[in-house]
Short mmCIF file of C-alpha atoms in Angstrom, two decimals:
data_model
loop_
_atom_site.label_atom_id
_atom_site.label_comp_id
_atom_site.label_asym_id
_atom_site.label_seq_id
_atom_site.Cartn_x
_atom_site.Cartn_y
_atom_site.Cartn_z
CA MET A 95 97.18 88.02 91.45
CA LYS A 96 96.67 88.73 87.57
CA GLU A 97 95.64 84.66 87.13
CA ILE A 98 92.66 85.04 89.78
CA LEU A 99 91.57 87.92 87.96
CA ASP A 100 92.26 86.94 84.15
CA ALA A 101 89.82 83.48 85.51
CA ILE A 102 87.70 86.21 86.62
CA LEU A 103 87.59 88.25 83.51
CA SER A 104 87.60 85.46 81.66
CA SER A 105 84.18 84.46 79.99
CA ASP A 106 85.10 80.68 79.94
CA SER A 107 86.24 80.14 83.53
CA THR A 108 85.07 76.83 84.41
CA SER A 109 84.23 75.69 88.51
CA ALA A 110 87.91 73.86 88.18
CA ASP A 111 90.06 76.12 85.94
CA PHE A 112 89.34 78.50 89.70
CA ALA A 113 90.42 75.92 92.17
CA ASN A 114 92.98 74.67 90.28
CA VAL A 115 94.40 78.38 89.83
CA LYS A 116 97.65 79.17 91.96
CA LEU A 117 96.72 80.63 95.41
CA PRO A 118 99.21 83.67 95.90
CA GLU A 119 101.37 84.02 99.28
CA SER A 120 100.39 87.98 100.19
CA TYR A 121 97.96 89.69 99.47
CA ARG A 122 96.58 93.44 99.17
CA ALA A 123 94.62 94.86 102.51
CA VAL A 124 93.89 97.81 104.28
CA THR A 125 94.60 97.74 107.63
CA LEU A 126 94.68 98.75 110.87
CA HIS A 127 98.25 98.71 113.00
CA LYS A 128 97.67 97.41 116.37
CA ASP A 129 100.37 100.09 117.15
CA GLU A 130 98.70 103.17 116.78
CA GLU A 131 96.06 102.70 118.52
CA GLN A 132 97.66 105.76 120.14
CA MET A 133 97.57 107.93 117.60
CA PHE A 134 94.56 110.12 117.78
CA ALA A 135 94.15 110.42 121.39
CA GLY A 136 93.09 113.83 122.82
CA LEU A 137 91.36 114.09 119.58
CA ALA A 138 87.67 115.16 118.55
CA SER A 139 86.40 112.77 116.63
CA ARG A 140 85.40 115.54 113.99
CA ASP A 141 89.54 115.60 113.58
CA LYS A 142 90.38 111.83 113.44
CA ASP A 143 91.46 111.33 109.60
CA PRO A 144 90.44 108.11 109.13
CA ARG A 145 93.51 108.51 105.60
CA LYS A 146 96.88 108.81 108.47
CA SER A 147 95.23 105.30 110.03
CA LEU A 148 94.30 103.16 106.96
CA HIS A 149 97.41 101.83 105.01
CA LEU A 150 97.00 99.51 102.44
CA ASP A 151 99.54 96.76 103.25
CA ASP A 152 100.66 93.05 101.85
CA VAL A 153 99.63 91.29 103.84
CA PRO A 154 100.50 87.28 104.55
CA LEU A 155 97.28 84.49 102.79
CA PRO A 156 95.96 82.82 105.88
CA GLU A 157 95.32 79.47 106.54
CA LEU A 158 91.51 78.93 105.42
CA GLY A 159 89.57 76.18 108.03
CA PRO A 160 86.45 74.31 108.53
CA GLY A 161 83.58 75.56 106.82
CA GLU A 162 85.09 78.49 105.35
CA ALA A 163 86.16 79.96 101.97
CA LEU A 164 88.60 82.31 100.67
CA VAL A 165 87.08 84.81 98.74
CA ALA A 166 88.60 86.55 95.91
CA VAL A 167 86.71 90.04 95.99
CA MET A 168 86.20 92.55 92.86
CA ALA A 169 85.24 95.35 95.31
CA SER A 170 83.61 96.11 98.43
CA ALA A 171 82.32 99.47 100.45
CA VAL A 172 82.79 101.47 103.51
CA ASN A 173 79.75 101.25 106.43
CA TYR A 174 80.07 103.23 109.33
CA ASN A 175 82.14 100.56 111.05
CA THR A 176 85.36 101.15 108.84
CA VAL A 177 84.88 104.91 109.68
CA TRP A 178 84.38 103.93 113.79
CA SER A 179 87.23 101.58 113.45
CA SER A 180 90.21 103.88 112.20
CA ILE A 181 89.69 106.04 114.45
CA PHE A 182 90.01 104.29 117.90
CA GLU A 183 86.00 104.87 118.26
CA PRO A 184 84.29 103.86 121.26
CA VAL A 185 87.21 101.19 120.65
CA SER A 186 90.10 99.47 119.60
CA THR A 187 89.23 96.86 117.64
CA PHE A 188 92.18 94.63 118.26
CA GLY A 189 90.27 93.93 121.57
CA PHE A 190 88.21 92.14 120.00
CA LEU A 191 90.48 90.80 117.81
CA GLU A 192 92.37 89.56 120.67
CA ARG A 193 88.90 87.97 123.04
CA TYR A 194 88.06 85.80 119.54
CA GLY A 195 91.95 84.99 119.20
CA ARG A 196 91.35 83.24 122.40
CA LEU A 197 88.59 81.65 121.95
CA SER A 198 89.53 78.47 119.84
CA PRO A 199 93.46 77.45 118.59
CA LEU A 200 91.64 78.18 114.73
CA THR A 201 89.98 81.37 116.13
CA LYS A 202 93.65 82.27 116.71
CA ARG A 203 94.18 83.38 113.13
CA HIS A 204 92.63 86.48 113.85
CA ASP A 205 94.59 87.52 116.54
CA LEU A 206 97.16 89.86 114.53
CA PRO A 207 99.02 92.79 115.06
CA TYR A 208 96.98 94.65 111.44
CA HIS A 209 93.67 94.52 111.03
CA VAL A 210 92.13 93.62 107.75
CA LEU A 211 89.07 95.78 107.16
CA GLY A 212 85.32 95.79 106.22
CA SER A 213 82.39 93.52 106.21
CA ASP A 214 81.20 94.04 102.22
CA LEU A 215 82.30 92.41 99.48
CA ALA A 216 81.58 90.87 96.57
CA GLY A 217 83.48 88.37 94.79
CA VAL A 218 84.18 84.73 93.16
CA VAL A 219 84.67 81.84 95.75
CA LEU A 220 88.62 80.91 94.74
CA ARG A 221 88.50 77.25 98.13
CA THR A 222 86.07 76.07 100.38
CA GLY A 223 87.53 74.58 102.85
CA ALA A 224 86.09 70.80 105.01
CA GLY A 225 82.56 70.13 105.80
CA VAL A 226 81.51 73.64 102.99
CA ASN A 227 78.91 70.83 99.42
CA ALA A 228 76.66 75.08 98.99
CA TRP A 229 79.72 77.18 97.65
CA LYS A 230 82.06 75.02 94.81
CA PRO A 231 85.49 78.17 94.40
CA GLY A 232 84.49 80.08 90.53
CA ASP A 233 80.64 80.75 93.07
CA GLU A 234 80.17 84.35 92.25
CA VAL A 235 79.15 85.89 95.66
CA VAL A 236 77.94 88.61 98.22
CA ALA A 237 79.37 87.90 101.37
CA HIS A 238 76.81 89.48 104.56
CA CYS A 239 78.82 89.81 107.52
CA LEU A 240 77.16 88.07 111.38
CA SER A 241 79.91 85.73 111.54
CA VAL A 242 79.18 82.69 114.64
CA GLU A 243 79.86 79.78 116.18
CA LEU A 244 76.84 78.55 116.82
CA GLU A 245 77.56 75.76 119.56
CA SER A 246 75.48 77.41 122.52
CA SER A 247 71.78 77.29 122.31
CA ASP A 248 70.71 80.44 122.12
CA GLY A 249 72.03 81.51 118.44
CA HIS A 250 69.50 78.49 117.13
CA ASN A 251 66.31 80.12 116.66
CA ASP A 252 67.89 84.01 115.65
CA THR A 253 71.73 83.50 115.19
CA MET A 254 71.80 87.28 115.92
CA MET A 255 71.88 86.06 119.61
CA ASP A 256 74.97 83.51 119.62
CA PRO A 257 77.27 84.24 122.48
CA GLU A 258 79.63 85.21 119.51
CA GLN A 259 77.64 86.49 117.68
CA ARG A 260 80.76 89.42 115.87
CA ILE A 261 80.48 91.11 112.70
CA TRP A 262 83.94 89.94 110.18
CA GLY A 263 85.88 92.88 109.13
CA PHE A 264 85.30 94.40 112.45
CA GLU A 265 85.47 92.45 115.39
CA THR A 266 86.98 90.19 112.65
CA ASN A 267 89.85 89.97 110.55
CA PHE A 268 90.60 89.09 106.65
CA GLY A 269 87.83 91.40 105.94
CA GLY A 270 86.11 92.78 102.31
CA LEU A 271 88.83 96.02 102.21
CA ALA A 272 91.17 94.30 100.33
CA GLN A 273 91.43 91.91 97.11
CA LEU A 274 91.12 88.25 99.43
CA ALA A 275 88.86 87.82 102.17
CA LEU A 276 88.68 84.37 104.13
CA VAL A 277 84.47 83.91 105.37
CA LYS A 278 82.64 81.29 106.73
CA THR A 279 80.38 79.88 104.56
CA ASN A 280 77.16 81.02 105.65
CA GLN A 281 77.74 84.73 104.90
CA LEU A 282 77.79 83.83 101.15
CA MET A 283 74.99 85.18 99.36
CA PRO A 284 74.33 84.90 96.02
CA LYS A 285 75.77 87.44 93.41
CA PRO A 286 72.82 89.81 92.35
CA ALA A 287 72.99 88.52 88.20
CA HIS A 288 71.81 92.01 86.68
CA LEU A 289 74.66 94.60 89.01
CA THR A 290 78.00 95.23 88.59
CA TRP A 291 80.62 94.11 91.34
CA GLU A 292 80.61 97.41 93.11
CA GLU A 293 76.92 97.79 93.21
CA ALA A 294 76.65 93.97 94.77
CA ALA A 295 78.86 95.31 97.25
CA SER A 296 77.20 97.79 98.65
CA PRO A 297 73.80 97.06 100.31
CA GLY A 298 74.48 94.22 101.66
CA LEU A 299 76.20 95.07 105.51
CA VAL A 300 72.77 98.51 104.95
CA ASN A 301 70.64 96.93 103.43
CA SER A 302 70.27 93.85 105.59
CA THR A 303 70.68 95.98 109.19
CA ALA A 304 67.38 98.57 107.76
CA TYR A 305 65.60 94.62 106.43
CA ARG A 306 65.81 93.33 110.28
CA GLN A 307 65.69 97.06 111.89
CA LEU A 308 62.56 98.10 109.88
CA VAL A 309 60.72 94.26 108.58
CA SER A 310 61.56 91.62 110.40
CA ARG A 311 59.71 90.89 113.10
CA ASN A 312 63.08 90.98 115.37
CA GLY A 313 62.47 94.98 114.90
CA ALA A 314 60.26 96.37 114.10
CA GLY A 315 57.36 94.52 111.86
CA MET A 316 55.92 97.27 109.33
CA LYS A 317 52.98 97.24 108.55
CA GLN A 318 50.60 98.83 105.34
CA GLY A 319 49.53 101.77 106.21
CA ASP A 320 52.20 103.33 108.70
CA ASN A 321 54.01 105.74 109.11
CA VAL A 322 57.59 105.96 109.88
CA LEU A 323 60.40 108.28 110.91
CA ILE A 324 63.33 107.66 109.15
CA TRP A 325 66.65 110.12 109.80
CA GLY A 326 69.23 109.75 107.34
CA ALA A 327 67.11 109.53 105.10
CA SER A 328 69.84 109.67 102.53
CA GLY A 329 72.67 107.34 104.19
CA GLY A 330 73.78 104.06 103.81
CA LEU A 331 71.69 103.49 105.67
CA GLY A 332 68.23 105.31 105.55
CA SER A 333 68.14 105.05 102.19
CA TYR A 334 68.06 101.54 102.46
CA ALA A 335 64.69 102.22 105.25
CA THR A 336 62.92 104.49 102.54
CA GLN A 337 63.15 101.70 99.88
CA TYR A 338 61.31 99.16 102.18
CA ALA A 339 58.93 101.89 103.72
CA LEU A 340 57.53 102.34 100.16
CA ALA A 341 57.64 98.82 98.11
CA GLY A 342 55.80 98.43 102.29
CA GLY A 343 53.58 100.28 101.39
CA ALA A 344 54.67 102.57 104.66
CA THR A 345 54.72 106.53 104.14
CA PRO A 346 58.18 107.41 104.89
CA ILE A 347 58.55 110.46 106.88
CA CYS A 348 63.08 111.39 105.85
CA VAL A 349 64.45 113.47 107.86
CA VAL A 350 67.08 115.44 106.01
CA SER A 351 70.77 117.76 106.39
CA SER A 352 70.25 119.34 103.27
CA PRO A 353 67.95 120.37 99.91
CA GLU A 354 70.35 117.95 97.73
CA LYS A 355 69.37 114.82 99.88
CA ALA A 356 66.26 116.16 100.12
CA ASP A 357 66.04 115.50 96.36
CA ILE A 358 67.39 112.41 96.39
CA CYS A 359 64.15 110.93 99.06
CA ARG A 360 61.19 112.77 96.24
CA ALA A 361 63.45 110.49 93.78
CA MET A 362 63.30 107.12 95.94
CA GLY A 363 59.21 108.25 95.82
CA ALA A 364 59.21 109.77 99.29
CA GLU A 365 57.37 112.60 99.49
CA ALA A 366 56.76 114.02 103.62
CA ILE A 367 60.59 115.16 103.81
CA ILE A 368 62.50 117.31 106.45
CA ASP A 369 65.31 119.32 106.12
CA ARG A 370 66.19 120.27 109.75
CA SER A 371 68.52 122.41 108.39
CA ALA A 372 66.59 123.59 106.92
CA GLU A 373 64.01 123.98 109.42
CA GLY A 374 66.25 124.56 112.05
CA TYR A 375 65.91 121.64 114.55
CA ARG A 376 68.29 121.99 117.26
CA PHE A 377 67.24 118.92 119.76
CA TRP A 378 69.88 120.47 122.11
CA LYS A 379 70.66 123.46 124.27
CA ASP A 380 73.61 122.29 125.43
CA GLU A 381 75.71 119.67 126.61
CA GLN A 382 73.80 118.88 128.87
CA ASN A 383 70.45 119.89 128.63
CA GLN A 384 67.94 118.87 125.33
CA ASP A 385 64.91 121.30 124.63
CA PRO A 386 61.52 119.50 124.36
CA ARG A 387 59.95 122.51 122.73
CA GLU A 388 62.39 121.35 119.82
CA TRP A 389 60.55 117.97 120.38
CA LYS A 390 57.24 119.64 120.40
CA ARG A 391 57.93 121.31 116.77
CA LEU A 392 59.30 117.99 115.13
CA GLY A 393 55.87 116.57 116.36
CA GLY A 394 54.24 119.59 115.23
CA ARG A 395 55.78 119.58 111.74
CA ILE A 396 55.07 115.50 110.96
CA ARG A 397 51.77 115.77 111.56
CA GLU A 398 51.32 118.62 109.18
CA LEU A 399 53.48 116.22 106.82
CA THR A 400 51.22 113.06 107.39
CA GLY A 401 47.73 114.50 107.81
CA GLY A 402 47.18 114.73 112.08
CA GLU A 403 48.90 111.05 112.58
CA ASP A 404 51.49 110.52 114.89
CA VAL A 405 54.48 108.62 113.94
CA ASP A 406 54.08 104.02 114.46
CA ILE A 407 58.30 103.46 113.31
CA VAL A 408 60.72 106.09 114.31
CA PHE A 409 63.92 103.76 112.93
CA GLU A 410 67.24 105.01 114.64
CA HIS A 411 69.94 105.62 114.41
CA PRO A 412 72.45 108.95 114.73
CA GLY A 413 72.02 108.51 118.50
CA ARG A 414 72.62 110.40 121.80
CA GLU A 415 71.36 113.40 119.07
CA THR A 416 68.20 112.42 118.05
CA PHE A 417 67.03 109.50 120.71
CA GLY A 418 65.33 112.20 122.41
CA ALA A 419 62.81 113.68 120.30
CA SER A 420 62.29 110.19 118.63
CA VAL A 421 60.36 108.86 121.64
CA TYR A 422 58.69 111.51 121.98
CA VAL A 423 57.23 112.50 119.22
CA THR A 424 56.46 108.16 118.60
CA ARG A 425 52.68 108.05 118.83
CA LYS A 426 51.65 106.41 121.57
CA GLY A 427 51.97 102.14 121.52
CA GLY A 428 54.73 102.54 118.49
CA THR A 429 58.03 101.83 118.75
CA ILE A 430 61.58 103.24 118.08
CA VAL A 431 63.88 100.53 116.91
CA THR A 432 67.63 102.06 117.22
CA CYS A 433 70.81 100.95 116.09
CA ALA A 434 74.01 102.29 116.22
CA SER A 435 74.76 105.65 117.43
CA THR A 436 77.44 107.67 115.85
CA SER A 437 76.07 110.98 117.43
CA GLY A 438 76.86 109.52 120.33
CA TYR A 439 76.31 106.07 122.45
CA MET A 440 74.61 107.46 125.86
CA HIS A 441 71.52 108.33 125.00
CA GLN A 442 68.36 110.35 127.10
CA TYR A 443 64.96 111.19 127.15
CA ASP A 444 62.12 111.41 129.10
CA ASN A 445 61.15 108.65 130.16
CA ARG A 446 57.94 109.96 130.81
CA TYR A 447 56.78 110.63 126.76
CA LEU A 448 57.91 106.09 126.66
CA TRP A 449 56.35 104.27 129.61
CA MET A 450 52.86 106.10 129.80
CA SER A 451 52.20 106.20 126.31
CA LEU A 452 53.32 102.00 126.39
CA LYS A 453 55.48 102.16 123.38
CA LYS A 454 58.81 100.19 123.01
CA ILE A 455 62.72 101.01 122.24
CA VAL A 456 63.25 97.68 120.22
CA GLY A 457 67.42 97.84 120.32
CA SER A 458 68.47 95.58 116.57
CA HIS A 459 71.51 94.77 115.47
CA PHE A 460 72.68 93.50 112.14
CA ALA A 461 70.77 90.58 111.10
CA ASN A 462 71.22 86.80 110.67
CA TYR A 463 71.74 84.81 107.94
CA ARG A 464 67.76 84.35 107.63
CA GLU A 465 66.78 88.14 107.51
CA ALA A 466 70.30 88.76 105.08
CA TRP A 467 69.69 86.19 102.48
CA GLU A 468 65.85 88.00 102.28
CA ALA A 469 66.94 91.16 102.27
CA ASN A 470 69.86 89.90 98.66
CA ARG A 471 67.05 88.49 97.57
CA LEU A 472 64.94 91.89 97.30
CA VAL A 473 67.81 92.90 95.38
CA ALA A 474 68.16 90.33 92.84
CA LYS A 475 65.06 90.95 92.39
CA GLY A 476 64.83 94.53 91.24
CA ARG A 477 62.79 95.21 94.69
CA ILE A 478 65.92 97.44 96.61
CA HIS A 479 67.81 98.26 94.60
CA PRO A 480 71.85 99.50 95.54
CA THR A 481 72.03 103.09 96.68
CA LEU A 482 75.88 103.67 95.79
CA SER A 483 77.51 107.01 95.21
CA ARG A 484 80.69 107.25 94.47
CA VAL A 485 83.63 104.90 93.67
CA TYR A 486 86.77 104.22 95.04
CA PRO A 487 90.05 102.38 94.76
CA LEU A 488 91.19 100.05 97.15
CA GLU A 489 94.41 102.63 97.46
CA GLN A 490 91.66 105.82 98.88
CA THR A 491 89.86 104.05 100.93
CA GLY A 492 91.43 106.15 103.77
CA GLN A 493 89.80 109.25 101.90
CA ALA A 494 86.48 107.02 101.24
CA SER A 495 85.79 106.50 105.05
CA LEU A 496 87.17 110.00 105.59
CA ASP A 497 84.05 111.78 102.79
CA VAL A 498 82.29 109.17 105.47
CA HIS A 499 82.96 110.51 108.11
CA GLN A 500 82.03 113.62 107.95
CA ASN A 501 78.58 113.65 106.20
CA ARG A 502 79.80 114.73 102.56
CA HIS A 503 77.90 111.50 100.97
CA GLN A 504 75.16 110.11 99.74
CA GLY A 505 73.77 106.88 100.12
CA LYS A 506 76.69 104.16 100.00
CA VAL A 507 80.27 104.95 98.58
CA GLY A 508 82.72 101.70 96.87
CA VAL A 509 86.01 101.26 96.87
CA LEU A 510 87.18 98.72 93.68
CA CYS A 511 89.01 95.60 95.09
CA LEU A 512 90.90 93.82 92.15
CA ALA A 513 88.15 95.37 89.50
CA PRO A 514 90.22 97.08 87.15
CA GLU A 515 87.01 99.46 86.96
CA GLU A 516 83.94 99.92 87.46
CA GLY A 517 81.26 99.01 85.22
CA LEU A 518 81.57 94.61 84.65
CA GLY A 519 80.07 92.05 86.52
CA VAL A 520 76.83 92.47 84.72
CA ARG A 521 75.31 88.54 83.64
CA ASP A 522 71.54 89.94 82.88
CA ALA A 523 71.65 92.70 81.01
CA GLU A 524 68.41 92.89 80.99
CA LEU A 525 67.00 92.93 84.55
CA ARG A 526 69.34 95.63 83.99
CA ALA A 527 68.51 97.64 81.37
CA LYS A 528 64.07 97.72 83.30
CA HIS A 529 65.51 98.83 87.01
CA LEU A 530 68.76 100.95 85.64
CA PRO A 531 67.71 105.37 86.82
CA SER A 532 66.43 102.24 90.25
CA ILE A 533 70.43 102.14 89.69
CA ASN A 534 72.10 105.46 89.17
CA LEU A 535 69.63 107.06 91.25
CA PHE A 536 72.57 108.05 93.91
CA ARG A 537 75.33 108.93 91.19
CA GLU A 538 73.92 110.38 89.20
CA ILE A 539 72.77 112.83 91.52
CA ASP A 540 75.96 112.84 93.23
CA GLU A 541 77.26 113.82 90.24
CA ARG A 542 75.19 116.68 89.64
CA SER A 543 76.01 117.52 93.05
CA ILE A 544 79.57 117.73 92.52
CA GLN A 545 79.74 120.14 88.92
CA THR A 546 77.17 122.28 90.94
CA SER A 547 79.85 122.77 93.69
CA ARG A 548 82.57 123.27 90.97
CA ASP A 549 80.62 125.66 89.54
CA ILE A 550 79.93 127.71 92.09
#
């Protein structure tokens, strides 16, 4: 592994050097173990600790197949799918691997008694498989997490419609929380030259997801002047939605859960902010019954912030806890666009407010290659910025996942894999200097928050 890292850190390495570098027989990776699927049985979700289920193991180097690339991973990041995997909710990911393994002799590689997690990476191509022409050893890349087979016609208008669409590192093996990763080469995109490895790794999944959900015609199709309600607006996903709303001429109404998170939204440029904790919203009376009076109170607060207007779009991802309120507060003819359900998958809402007001619920899941490429292009041009708040070494991925699970984080939480320290990988110092305050925004606020808590 040292030879690989030395080649990456050297400014003189050529494509031939990377093509000839000796590959190790094994590498270190963050894994789940199949024989521990039931380790959290009977515990409430909040009591399940990813530090107990996530392991750092030496695993064998997988066989490289046609159309694939082996990538040296300098940095990765933690997403909610890492948390879901680590607590085996809503199902164990080993079921995904078993089903994928039945598809072909090549996919059988993924059905193993361990699962290498991670749906983000920034790194360097080491090898490419047969039939690959667009990428070569030595290319500095980031990867999006869409894995498709495209043998069915269903996926050729929108690859997210491929019947064999999967999320790499969640529904497939050999993910990015590791020293090496195996990806399809149609997952690769150029690494933004002005970012460090850890910064470049952090946008992948959430940036592409927010782009499709909010901007793309496959999602809400946001336009200038729209009012957009964004739940968790300072989080890993919501922070990109907030940036897209601001960059696209819309007005984000940012819902957060603390004064510190409200400050982050203001620093991004948002003005309409609702601190749901401070204002005491309780959308559920108990486990079975919602409180429509709270929906109305939220709607009234939104109108105060927008000059009497309702929201055109609701950017939904909490799910069960907020969905009834989201449907209610959307304007007539408006759109609730939903991905994920971090507070629960069984959504409940009053259908009168949907059907009689001609509102639309749009399901949105990750992004196709074109959408991911456009989202990455905006990062590379300095129009959208990473929201990295803190970085952990690979061996502390369990702690990083616990922070996300318990909502202790701002923006995205990064993980160093092969990179020996933070701050490496910048190729365009001039563009970086131009955008440095925005690049560092989440880190600086997180550091101030940590210092304040220490002082207290």
